[in-house]
Short mmCIF file of C-alpha atoms in Angstrom, two decimals:
data_model
loop_
_atom_site.label_atom_id
_atom_site.label_comp_id
_atom_site.label_asym_id
_atom_site.label_seq_id
_atom_site.Cartn_x
_atom_site.Cartn_y
_atom_site.Cartn_z
CA PRO A 1313 8.69 -76.45 20.59
CA HIS A 1314 9.15 -76.65 24.35
CA VAL A 1315 9.37 -73.28 26.12
CA ALA A 1316 11.92 -73.26 28.94
CA SER A 1317 10.65 -72.40 32.38
CA THR A 1318 13.23 -69.60 32.72
CA GLY A 1319 11.13 -67.38 30.44
CA GLU A 1320 9.31 -67.24 27.16
CA ILE A 1321 11.47 -67.03 24.03
CA LYS A 1322 9.88 -64.43 21.75
CA ALA A 1323 12.72 -63.85 19.27
CA PHE A 1324 15.10 -66.31 17.65
CA LYS A 1325 18.06 -65.91 15.27
CA LEU A 1326 19.28 -68.94 13.31
CA THR A 1327 23.05 -68.64 12.99
CA HIS A 1328 23.88 -71.73 10.91
CA ILE A 1329 23.07 -75.38 10.28
CA ALA A 1330 25.66 -78.17 10.31
CA GLY A 1331 24.89 -81.55 8.74
CA ALA A 1332 26.49 -84.91 7.96
CA TYR A 1333 25.32 -88.09 6.17
CA TRP A 1334 25.47 -91.49 7.81
CA ARG A 1335 28.33 -93.46 6.24
CA GLY A 1336 27.55 -96.54 4.14
CA ASN A 1337 23.77 -96.20 3.88
CA GLU A 1338 22.25 -93.70 1.46
CA ASN A 1339 18.74 -94.40 2.79
CA ARG A 1340 19.54 -93.14 6.29
CA PRO A 1341 18.52 -89.52 6.97
CA MET A 1342 20.98 -86.63 7.14
CA LEU A 1343 21.91 -85.53 10.67
CA GLN A 1344 21.66 -81.78 11.23
CA ARG A 1345 22.75 -79.61 14.13
CA ILE A 1346 21.03 -76.24 14.37
CA TYR A 1347 22.79 -73.29 16.05
CA GLY A 1348 20.96 -70.20 17.16
CA VAL A 1349 20.50 -67.57 19.83
CA ALA A 1350 17.26 -66.67 21.59
CA PHE A 1351 15.94 -63.43 23.12
CA ARG A 1352 13.06 -62.34 25.30
CA ASP A 1353 11.79 -59.78 22.79
CA GLU A 1354 12.35 -58.24 19.35
CA VAL A 1355 14.19 -55.26 20.85
CA GLU A 1356 16.92 -57.53 22.25
CA LEU A 1357 17.13 -59.35 18.93
CA GLU A 1358 17.48 -56.11 16.96
CA ASP A 1359 20.16 -54.89 19.37
CA TYR A 1360 22.05 -58.17 18.95
CA LEU A 1361 21.83 -58.00 15.15
CA ALA A 1362 23.05 -54.38 15.15
CA ARG A 1363 26.03 -55.29 17.34
CA GLN A 1364 26.87 -58.29 15.16
CA ALA A 1365 26.72 -56.14 12.01
CA GLU A 1366 28.97 -53.53 13.62
CA ALA A 1367 31.41 -56.19 14.77
CA MET A 1368 31.60 -57.56 11.22
CA ARG A 1369 32.19 -54.06 9.86
CA ARG A 1370 35.10 -53.64 12.28
CA ASP A 1371 36.54 -57.17 11.98
CA HIS A 1372 40.33 -56.72 11.94
CA ARG A 1373 40.80 -59.70 9.62
CA ARG A 1374 38.67 -58.09 6.91
CA LEU A 1375 40.01 -54.57 7.48
CA GLY A 1376 43.59 -55.84 7.58
CA LYS A 1377 43.15 -57.11 4.03
CA GLU A 1378 41.17 -54.12 2.74
CA LEU A 1379 43.60 -51.58 4.19
CA ASP A 1380 46.64 -53.67 3.13
CA LEU A 1381 48.03 -53.95 6.68
CA PHE A 1382 49.02 -57.61 7.09
CA SER A 1383 48.59 -61.10 5.67
CA ILE A 1384 48.88 -64.74 6.71
CA HIS A 1385 50.14 -67.32 4.21
CA GLU A 1386 49.68 -71.07 4.20
CA GLU A 1387 53.11 -71.36 2.56
CA ILE A 1388 54.69 -69.78 5.67
CA GLY A 1389 52.35 -71.36 8.20
CA PRO A 1390 49.18 -70.52 10.14
CA GLY A 1391 49.41 -68.03 12.97
CA LEU A 1392 52.54 -66.34 11.53
CA ILE A 1393 52.09 -62.72 10.43
CA CYS A 1394 53.55 -60.84 7.46
CA TRP A 1395 53.35 -57.09 8.10
CA HIS A 1396 52.78 -55.03 4.94
CA PRO A 1397 54.31 -51.53 4.65
CA LYS A 1398 51.24 -49.70 6.02
CA GLY A 1399 50.72 -52.11 8.91
CA ALA A 1400 54.45 -52.05 9.68
CA LEU A 1401 54.37 -48.25 9.73
CA ILE A 1402 51.55 -48.21 12.30
CA ARG A 1403 53.38 -50.80 14.38
CA ARG A 1404 56.67 -48.87 14.17
CA THR A 1405 54.92 -45.65 15.20
CA ILE A 1406 53.52 -47.41 18.29
CA GLU A 1407 56.88 -49.02 19.09
CA ASN A 1408 58.75 -45.69 18.79
CA PHE A 1409 56.24 -44.07 21.13
CA TRP A 1410 56.51 -47.03 23.52
CA MET A 1411 60.31 -46.78 23.58
CA GLU A 1412 60.33 -43.00 24.16
CA GLU A 1413 57.92 -43.31 27.09
CA HIS A 1414 59.86 -46.17 28.69
CA ILE A 1415 63.18 -44.36 28.49
CA LYS A 1416 61.53 -41.33 30.13
CA ARG A 1417 60.46 -43.60 33.02
CA GLY A 1418 63.88 -45.08 33.70
CA TYR A 1419 63.70 -48.29 31.66
CA GLU A 1420 66.79 -49.58 29.85
CA ILE A 1421 66.30 -51.21 26.43
CA VAL A 1422 67.79 -54.70 25.93
CA TYR A 1423 67.78 -57.40 23.25
CA THR A 1424 67.93 -61.16 23.84
CA PRO A 1425 68.30 -64.23 21.55
CA HIS A 1426 65.37 -66.07 20.00
CA ILE A 1427 66.65 -69.49 21.10
CA ALA A 1428 68.30 -70.80 24.26
CA LYS A 1429 69.46 -74.15 25.60
CA LEU A 1430 66.68 -76.45 26.78
CA ASP A 1431 68.29 -76.78 30.23
CA LEU A 1432 67.52 -73.10 30.88
CA TRP A 1433 63.79 -73.72 30.37
CA LYS A 1434 63.95 -76.79 32.60
CA THR A 1435 65.52 -74.76 35.39
CA SER A 1436 62.85 -72.06 35.05
CA GLY A 1437 59.98 -74.56 35.19
CA HIS A 1438 58.60 -73.65 31.76
CA TRP A 1439 59.44 -77.12 30.43
CA GLU A 1440 57.45 -78.72 33.25
CA PHE A 1441 54.53 -76.31 33.61
CA TYR A 1442 54.22 -74.79 30.13
CA ARG A 1443 55.19 -77.69 27.89
CA ASP A 1444 51.91 -77.84 25.94
CA TYR A 1445 52.69 -74.36 24.54
CA LEU A 1446 56.36 -74.98 23.69
CA TYR A 1447 57.75 -76.02 20.31
CA SER A 1448 59.86 -79.14 20.03
CA PRO A 1449 63.56 -78.72 20.88
CA MET A 1450 66.09 -78.52 18.04
CA ASP A 1451 69.48 -80.19 17.99
CA VAL A 1452 72.44 -77.84 17.58
CA GLU A 1453 75.81 -79.61 17.61
CA GLY A 1454 74.52 -82.19 20.06
CA GLN A 1455 72.89 -79.63 22.37
CA GLN A 1456 69.11 -79.24 22.73
CA TYR A 1457 67.83 -75.70 22.10
CA LEU A 1458 64.33 -74.26 22.40
CA ILE A 1459 62.81 -71.33 20.55
CA LYS A 1460 61.80 -68.90 23.29
CA PRO A 1461 58.22 -68.60 24.56
CA MET A 1462 59.19 -65.80 26.99
CA ASN A 1463 61.76 -63.01 27.26
CA CYS A 1464 62.22 -63.16 31.03
CA LEU A 1465 65.11 -65.63 31.16
CA GLY A 1466 67.29 -63.50 28.91
CA HIS A 1467 66.68 -60.53 31.21
CA ILE A 1468 67.65 -62.66 34.22
CA MET A 1469 70.92 -63.61 32.50
CA ILE A 1470 71.69 -59.92 31.90
CA TYR A 1471 70.98 -59.12 35.55
CA ASN A 1472 73.15 -62.01 36.74
CA SER A 1473 76.06 -60.98 34.51
CA ARG A 1474 77.47 -58.91 37.41
CA ILE A 1475 77.10 -58.41 41.16
CA ARG A 1476 74.30 -55.95 42.02
CA SER A 1477 74.12 -53.71 45.06
CA TYR A 1478 70.94 -52.59 46.80
CA ARG A 1479 71.88 -49.13 45.51
CA HIS A 1480 71.46 -50.33 41.89
CA LEU A 1481 67.82 -51.30 42.41
CA PRO A 1482 65.32 -51.05 40.93
CA LEU A 1483 66.64 -52.09 37.52
CA ARG A 1484 64.07 -51.94 34.71
CA TYR A 1485 64.86 -53.89 31.52
CA ALA A 1486 62.50 -53.47 28.55
CA GLU A 1487 62.41 -55.33 25.25
CA LEU A 1488 60.10 -55.55 22.27
CA GLY A 1489 60.84 -59.27 22.15
CA THR A 1490 59.40 -61.73 19.66
CA VAL A 1491 58.37 -65.07 21.18
CA TYR A 1492 56.83 -68.28 19.83
CA ARG A 1493 54.14 -70.43 21.42
CA PHE A 1494 52.29 -73.42 20.06
CA GLU A 1495 48.59 -72.79 19.57
CA ARG A 1496 46.34 -75.40 17.96
CA ALA A 1497 45.08 -74.47 14.51
CA GLY A 1498 41.47 -74.40 15.70
CA VAL A 1499 42.07 -71.48 18.09
CA LEU A 1500 44.16 -69.27 15.78
CA TYR A 1501 42.34 -66.02 15.00
CA GLY A 1502 43.80 -63.28 12.81
CA LEU A 1503 46.22 -61.13 14.81
CA ALA A 1504 44.49 -61.91 18.11
CA ARG A 1505 45.67 -65.54 18.51
CA VAL A 1506 48.93 -66.35 16.74
CA ARG A 1507 52.00 -68.58 17.04
CA GLY A 1508 54.65 -65.88 16.80
CA PHE A 1509 54.21 -62.46 18.40
CA THR A 1510 56.12 -59.52 19.85
CA GLN A 1511 55.55 -58.60 23.48
CA ASP A 1512 56.12 -55.11 24.81
CA ASP A 1513 57.92 -56.83 27.60
CA ALA A 1514 59.78 -55.55 30.65
CA HIS A 1515 61.15 -56.96 33.88
CA ILE A 1516 61.79 -54.95 37.00
CA PHE A 1517 64.35 -56.23 39.51
CA CYS A 1518 63.79 -54.68 42.92
CA ARG A 1519 64.04 -55.06 46.68
CA PRO A 1520 61.00 -56.26 48.69
CA ASP A 1521 60.41 -52.74 50.03
CA GLN A 1522 60.18 -51.42 46.44
CA ILE A 1523 57.54 -53.84 45.13
CA GLU A 1524 54.43 -51.75 45.69
CA ASP A 1525 55.92 -48.51 44.35
CA GLU A 1526 57.11 -50.32 41.21
CA VAL A 1527 53.77 -52.06 40.63
CA ALA A 1528 51.92 -48.77 41.13
CA GLY A 1529 54.25 -47.15 38.59
CA VAL A 1530 53.45 -49.87 36.06
CA VAL A 1531 49.70 -49.51 36.62
CA LYS A 1532 49.95 -45.76 36.02
CA LEU A 1533 52.04 -46.30 32.87
CA ALA A 1534 49.47 -48.82 31.60
CA GLN A 1535 46.67 -46.32 32.25
CA PHE A 1536 48.60 -43.62 30.38
CA MET A 1537 49.16 -45.94 27.42
CA MET A 1538 45.51 -47.01 27.27
CA SER A 1539 44.31 -43.42 27.46
CA THR A 1540 46.73 -42.35 24.70
CA PHE A 1541 45.35 -45.00 22.37
CA GLY A 1542 41.74 -44.15 23.17
CA PHE A 1543 40.82 -47.00 25.54
CA ASP A 1544 38.93 -45.57 28.49
CA ASP A 1545 36.82 -48.65 29.22
CA TYR A 1546 38.63 -51.59 30.80
CA ASP A 1547 38.38 -54.14 33.61
CA LEU A 1548 41.04 -54.92 36.21
CA LEU A 1549 41.38 -58.49 37.44
CA LEU A 1550 43.52 -59.86 40.25
CA SER A 1551 44.46 -63.36 39.04
CA THR A 1552 45.39 -65.74 41.85
CA LYS A 1553 47.25 -69.04 42.32
CA PRO A 1554 46.43 -71.70 39.68
CA GLU A 1555 46.05 -75.41 40.30
CA LYS A 1556 49.55 -76.10 38.96
CA TYR A 1557 52.10 -73.73 40.45
CA THR A 1558 55.67 -73.55 41.64
CA GLY A 1559 57.08 -71.95 44.75
CA THR A 1560 55.66 -71.90 48.28
CA VAL A 1561 52.19 -70.83 49.40
CA GLU A 1562 53.88 -68.16 51.52
CA MET A 1563 55.52 -66.67 48.40
CA TRP A 1564 52.18 -66.63 46.61
CA ASP A 1565 50.39 -65.00 49.52
CA LYS A 1566 53.02 -62.24 49.76
CA ALA A 1567 52.91 -61.54 46.03
CA THR A 1568 49.11 -61.56 45.89
CA GLU A 1569 48.79 -59.20 48.83
CA SER A 1570 51.28 -56.79 47.26
CA LEU A 1571 49.16 -56.57 44.09
CA ARG A 1572 45.95 -56.25 46.08
CA HIS A 1573 47.41 -53.47 48.22
CA VAL A 1574 48.45 -51.47 45.14
CA LEU A 1575 45.01 -51.70 43.53
CA GLU A 1576 43.30 -50.66 46.74
CA GLY A 1577 45.85 -47.90 47.38
CA LEU A 1578 45.14 -46.45 43.91
CA GLU A 1579 41.40 -46.82 44.64
CA LEU A 1580 40.88 -48.86 41.48
CA PRO A 1581 37.88 -51.19 41.25
CA TYR A 1582 38.89 -54.78 40.50
CA LYS A 1583 37.60 -58.32 40.51
CA VAL A 1584 39.37 -61.45 41.73
CA ASP A 1585 39.93 -64.04 38.99
CA PRO A 1586 40.55 -67.25 40.98
CA GLY A 1587 43.21 -69.64 39.67
CA GLU A 1588 44.16 -67.56 36.61
CA GLY A 1589 47.68 -66.57 37.71
CA VAL A 1590 50.69 -67.93 35.82
CA PHE A 1591 52.58 -70.88 37.30
CA TYR A 1592 55.27 -68.67 38.87
CA GLY A 1593 53.17 -65.87 40.34
CA PRO A 1594 49.87 -63.95 40.65
CA LYS A 1595 49.09 -61.06 38.33
CA ILE A 1596 46.99 -58.03 37.58
CA ASP A 1597 45.26 -58.43 34.22
CA ILE A 1598 43.73 -55.48 32.40
CA LYS A 1599 41.07 -56.32 29.81
CA LEU A 1600 40.47 -53.56 27.26
CA ARG A 1601 36.99 -52.96 25.87
CA ASP A 1602 36.77 -51.71 22.32
CA ALA A 1603 34.06 -49.59 20.68
CA VAL A 1604 31.64 -52.54 20.38
CA GLY A 1605 32.29 -53.90 23.87
CA HIS A 1606 34.64 -56.76 22.99
CA ALA A 1607 37.11 -57.55 25.80
CA TRP A 1608 40.78 -57.95 24.83
CA GLN A 1609 43.69 -59.11 26.98
CA GLY A 1610 45.92 -56.07 27.42
CA PRO A 1611 48.44 -55.06 30.11
CA THR A 1612 49.51 -57.62 32.68
CA ILE A 1613 51.66 -57.26 35.83
CA GLN A 1614 53.12 -60.23 37.73
CA VAL A 1615 55.09 -60.35 40.97
CA ASP A 1616 57.54 -63.26 40.94
CA PHE A 1617 59.43 -64.65 43.95
CA ASN A 1618 59.98 -67.98 42.21
CA LEU A 1619 62.29 -67.41 39.22
CA PRO A 1620 64.72 -65.28 41.27
CA GLN A 1621 65.01 -68.21 43.67
CA ARG A 1622 65.54 -70.75 40.87
CA PHE A 1623 68.25 -68.63 39.21
CA ASN A 1624 69.79 -67.18 42.38
CA VAL A 1625 68.93 -63.59 41.39
CA CYS A 1626 70.38 -61.60 44.29
CA TYR A 1627 71.67 -58.23 45.43
CA ILE A 1628 74.10 -57.21 48.15
CA GLY A 1629 72.37 -55.36 50.99
CA ASP A 1630 73.72 -52.43 53.00
CA ASP A 1631 74.98 -54.95 55.55
CA GLY A 1632 77.12 -56.74 52.95
CA LYS A 1633 74.91 -59.83 52.93
CA GLU A 1634 73.22 -61.41 49.91
CA TYR A 1635 69.43 -61.11 49.52
CA GLN A 1636 67.00 -62.45 46.94
CA THR A 1637 65.82 -59.94 44.37
CA ILE A 1638 62.12 -59.65 43.54
CA MET A 1639 61.14 -59.75 39.87
CA ILE A 1640 58.13 -57.99 38.33
CA HIS A 1641 57.07 -59.17 34.87
CA ARG A 1642 54.90 -56.71 32.95
CA THR A 1643 53.51 -55.60 29.61
CA VAL A 1644 51.58 -52.36 29.15
CA LEU A 1645 50.12 -53.13 25.71
CA GLY A 1646 50.27 -56.92 25.56
CA SER A 1647 51.43 -58.48 22.32
CA MET A 1648 51.83 -56.05 19.42
CA GLU A 1649 49.76 -58.36 17.23
CA ARG A 1650 46.78 -58.55 19.58
CA PHE A 1651 47.02 -54.85 20.40
CA LEU A 1652 46.88 -53.98 16.68
CA ALA A 1653 43.84 -56.26 16.27
CA CYS A 1654 42.16 -54.45 19.16
CA LEU A 1655 43.16 -51.05 17.76
CA ILE A 1656 41.85 -51.84 14.26
CA GLU A 1657 38.47 -52.96 15.61
CA HIS A 1658 38.22 -50.12 18.13
CA TYR A 1659 38.63 -47.48 15.40
CA GLY A 1660 37.10 -49.50 12.58
CA GLY A 1661 40.33 -48.91 10.63
CA ALA A 1662 39.93 -45.09 10.85
CA PHE A 1663 43.01 -44.58 13.01
CA PRO A 1664 43.79 -41.32 14.79
CA VAL A 1665 45.87 -39.06 12.55
CA TRP A 1666 49.13 -39.77 14.41
CA LEU A 1667 48.74 -43.51 13.69
CA SER A 1668 47.34 -43.30 10.14
CA PRO A 1669 49.85 -44.78 7.68
CA VAL A 1670 48.81 -42.11 5.13
CA GLN A 1671 47.82 -38.86 6.81
CA ALA A 1672 47.16 -36.86 3.63
CA MET A 1673 46.30 -37.96 0.10
CA ILE A 1674 46.97 -35.36 -2.60
CA ILE A 1675 44.57 -35.73 -5.52
CA PRO A 1676 45.34 -33.87 -8.76
CA ILE A 1677 42.25 -33.32 -10.95
CA ALA A 1678 44.12 -33.65 -14.27
CA ASP A 1679 47.61 -34.58 -15.48
CA ARG A 1680 48.61 -30.90 -15.73
CA HIS A 1681 48.21 -30.62 -11.95
CA ASN A 1682 50.57 -33.53 -11.14
CA ASP A 1683 53.71 -31.41 -10.71
CA TYR A 1684 51.97 -29.13 -8.21
CA ALA A 1685 50.57 -32.18 -6.37
CA HIS A 1686 54.04 -33.70 -6.03
CA GLN A 1687 55.42 -30.35 -4.88
CA ILE A 1688 52.82 -30.30 -2.08
CA GLY A 1689 53.64 -33.90 -1.22
CA GLY A 1690 57.31 -33.00 -0.85
CA GLU A 1691 56.52 -30.04 1.41
CA LEU A 1692 54.31 -32.17 3.66
CA LYS A 1693 56.97 -34.85 3.99
CA GLU A 1694 59.56 -32.23 4.92
CA VAL A 1695 57.52 -31.36 8.03
CA GLY A 1696 56.94 -35.02 8.94
CA ILE A 1697 53.44 -35.47 7.48
CA ARG A 1698 52.95 -38.84 5.77
CA SER A 1699 51.49 -38.15 2.33
CA GLU A 1700 50.92 -39.81 -1.03
CA VAL A 1701 49.97 -38.45 -4.45
CA ASP A 1702 47.25 -40.28 -6.39
CA ASP A 1703 48.27 -39.32 -9.93
CA ARG A 1704 46.45 -42.16 -11.65
CA VAL A 1705 44.44 -41.38 -14.78
CA GLU A 1706 41.09 -41.73 -13.00
CA ARG A 1707 38.15 -39.47 -12.17
CA MET A 1708 38.61 -37.18 -9.18
CA ASN A 1709 35.46 -38.49 -7.44
CA LEU A 1710 36.74 -42.07 -7.72
CA LYS A 1711 40.07 -41.07 -6.16
CA ILE A 1712 38.29 -39.30 -3.30
CA ARG A 1713 36.02 -42.27 -2.74
CA GLU A 1714 38.93 -44.70 -2.65
CA ALA A 1715 40.88 -42.47 -0.25
CA GLN A 1716 37.83 -42.47 2.05
CA LEU A 1717 37.63 -46.28 1.88
CA GLU A 1718 41.32 -46.38 2.82
CA LYS A 1719 40.40 -44.23 5.87
CA VAL A 1720 42.84 -41.43 4.91
CA PRO A 1721 42.13 -38.51 7.30
CA TYR A 1722 42.83 -35.65 4.86
CA MET A 1723 42.35 -35.39 1.09
CA LEU A 1724 43.96 -32.43 -0.66
CA VAL A 1725 42.39 -31.88 -4.08
CA VAL A 1726 44.29 -29.64 -6.51
CA GLY A 1727 43.16 -28.16 -9.82
CA ASP A 1728 43.60 -24.93 -11.78
CA LYS A 1729 42.15 -22.75 -9.00
CA GLU A 1730 44.43 -24.31 -6.37
CA VAL A 1731 47.54 -23.99 -8.55
CA THR A 1732 46.75 -20.29 -9.12
CA SER A 1733 46.14 -19.56 -5.42
CA ALA A 1734 48.95 -21.86 -4.19
CA GLY A 1735 46.41 -23.64 -1.98
CA VAL A 1736 44.38 -26.85 -1.82
CA SER A 1737 40.73 -27.90 -1.61
CA LEU A 1738 40.39 -29.89 1.60
CA ARG A 1739 38.13 -32.88 2.16
CA LEU A 1740 37.92 -35.07 5.26
CA ARG A 1741 37.42 -38.83 5.49
CA ASN A 1742 33.96 -38.34 7.05
CA GLY A 1743 32.83 -36.83 3.75
CA GLN A 1744 33.02 -33.19 4.85
CA ASP A 1745 34.13 -30.65 2.24
CA ALA A 1746 36.22 -28.16 4.24
CA GLY A 1747 36.71 -25.82 1.25
CA GLN A 1748 39.79 -24.08 -0.05
CA LYS A 1749 42.71 -23.66 2.37
CA SER A 1750 46.26 -22.44 2.24
CA LEU A 1751 48.86 -25.18 2.47
CA SER A 1752 50.27 -23.63 5.66
CA LYS A 1753 46.79 -23.80 7.22
CA VAL A 1754 46.43 -27.49 6.29
CA LYS A 1755 49.89 -28.28 7.68
CA ALA A 1756 48.93 -26.62 10.97
CA MET A 1757 45.62 -28.55 11.11
CA ILE A 1758 47.33 -31.90 10.61
CA LYS A 1759 50.09 -31.10 13.09
CA ALA A 1760 47.50 -30.02 15.70
CA ASP A 1761 45.53 -33.21 15.13
CA VAL A 1762 48.67 -35.31 15.69
CA LYS A 1763 49.62 -33.32 18.81
CA ALA A 1764 46.14 -33.80 20.29
CA TYR A 1765 46.90 -37.52 20.71
CA ARG A 1766 50.61 -37.15 21.54
#
């Protein structure tokens, strides 16, 4: 084999072989394409293999099935997610936390329809600039409607439903809004690339003099959210004007400089990502890095002068004149689907206690211990601890093993000794036997573990 001049290849990993026969002639040879990766030495190869093995162990598609979190069905359609009870519980826990934190920070929660008239999307520019990702219009009583790819237009309609004064601004509307975008089947990937997803969306309507304070507030909220969920490694990108855009160059320059000024004012390192802004404005993109170094699209912040102009989004100034409102689009998690994919792979399915769908599994050793096990389960639920009782007629060690595979943080084993002492024998999902504990002590441990993240 020829050795490239860039360096000697000393290690090679064959990934797979693809082949096809020539049509119509059995005597012609089979064509094969060989895929592989090459390294300068065995150390690099071993490191690559270790990272690949770890990535496979954490793959959210596999863990989603094993932990019974979600499923995708051909009968429903590719890229459309069914959330199972445990996955839905994790998602609801995140959404409740998200809503609490937004209300604390002055956001108002809104809801908008899943479809809207096609003319609305033509006015916004989505039909012109985003058409490849839109589903076909549907006819409703002679009117063309489109299933929404974005939540922003509904928020604009709410804003425009009354006259706004400069005193009302900023207004912050937040919505966990489900949107639908066409993705080709070949790029769909578990929860990470789907056709229907829920954005933790919000739009801030403000005056020009409020832009930088509002953007800085969003960046800080995004940092708080990422830290809460255990993501301390991420990249910030300033995404600039794309080839196809709407609005004036002057608008784009103003918006871009506002974002740049915020990042520099917060002394945050960032890179410029040329041409990767959306068609209506530049943005700050935050790429999360999980435990194996994979980068995931996370929070995004966009300053938009364009849509307010198209929809005449205005406020009345202190001089009684009408001025154009500035609109900031933002998410601080991204889509719930992609964020859950990232979260699953980051923790390898072993979620922090506050996110674990089952926080404590009670394991009776024999049938005669079932009543006591259910009594404990009831007491844990009364104090808000999510628990289940595994009262199947199976060996104790099998139950413990299966609870560990399900990544349950705490296993409470009960037998004759525990019934007599009104306690439990505590085991942890890492295999540690923590010994006999009082139930009050275990409750306090679990509560403290939840509080550590919240």
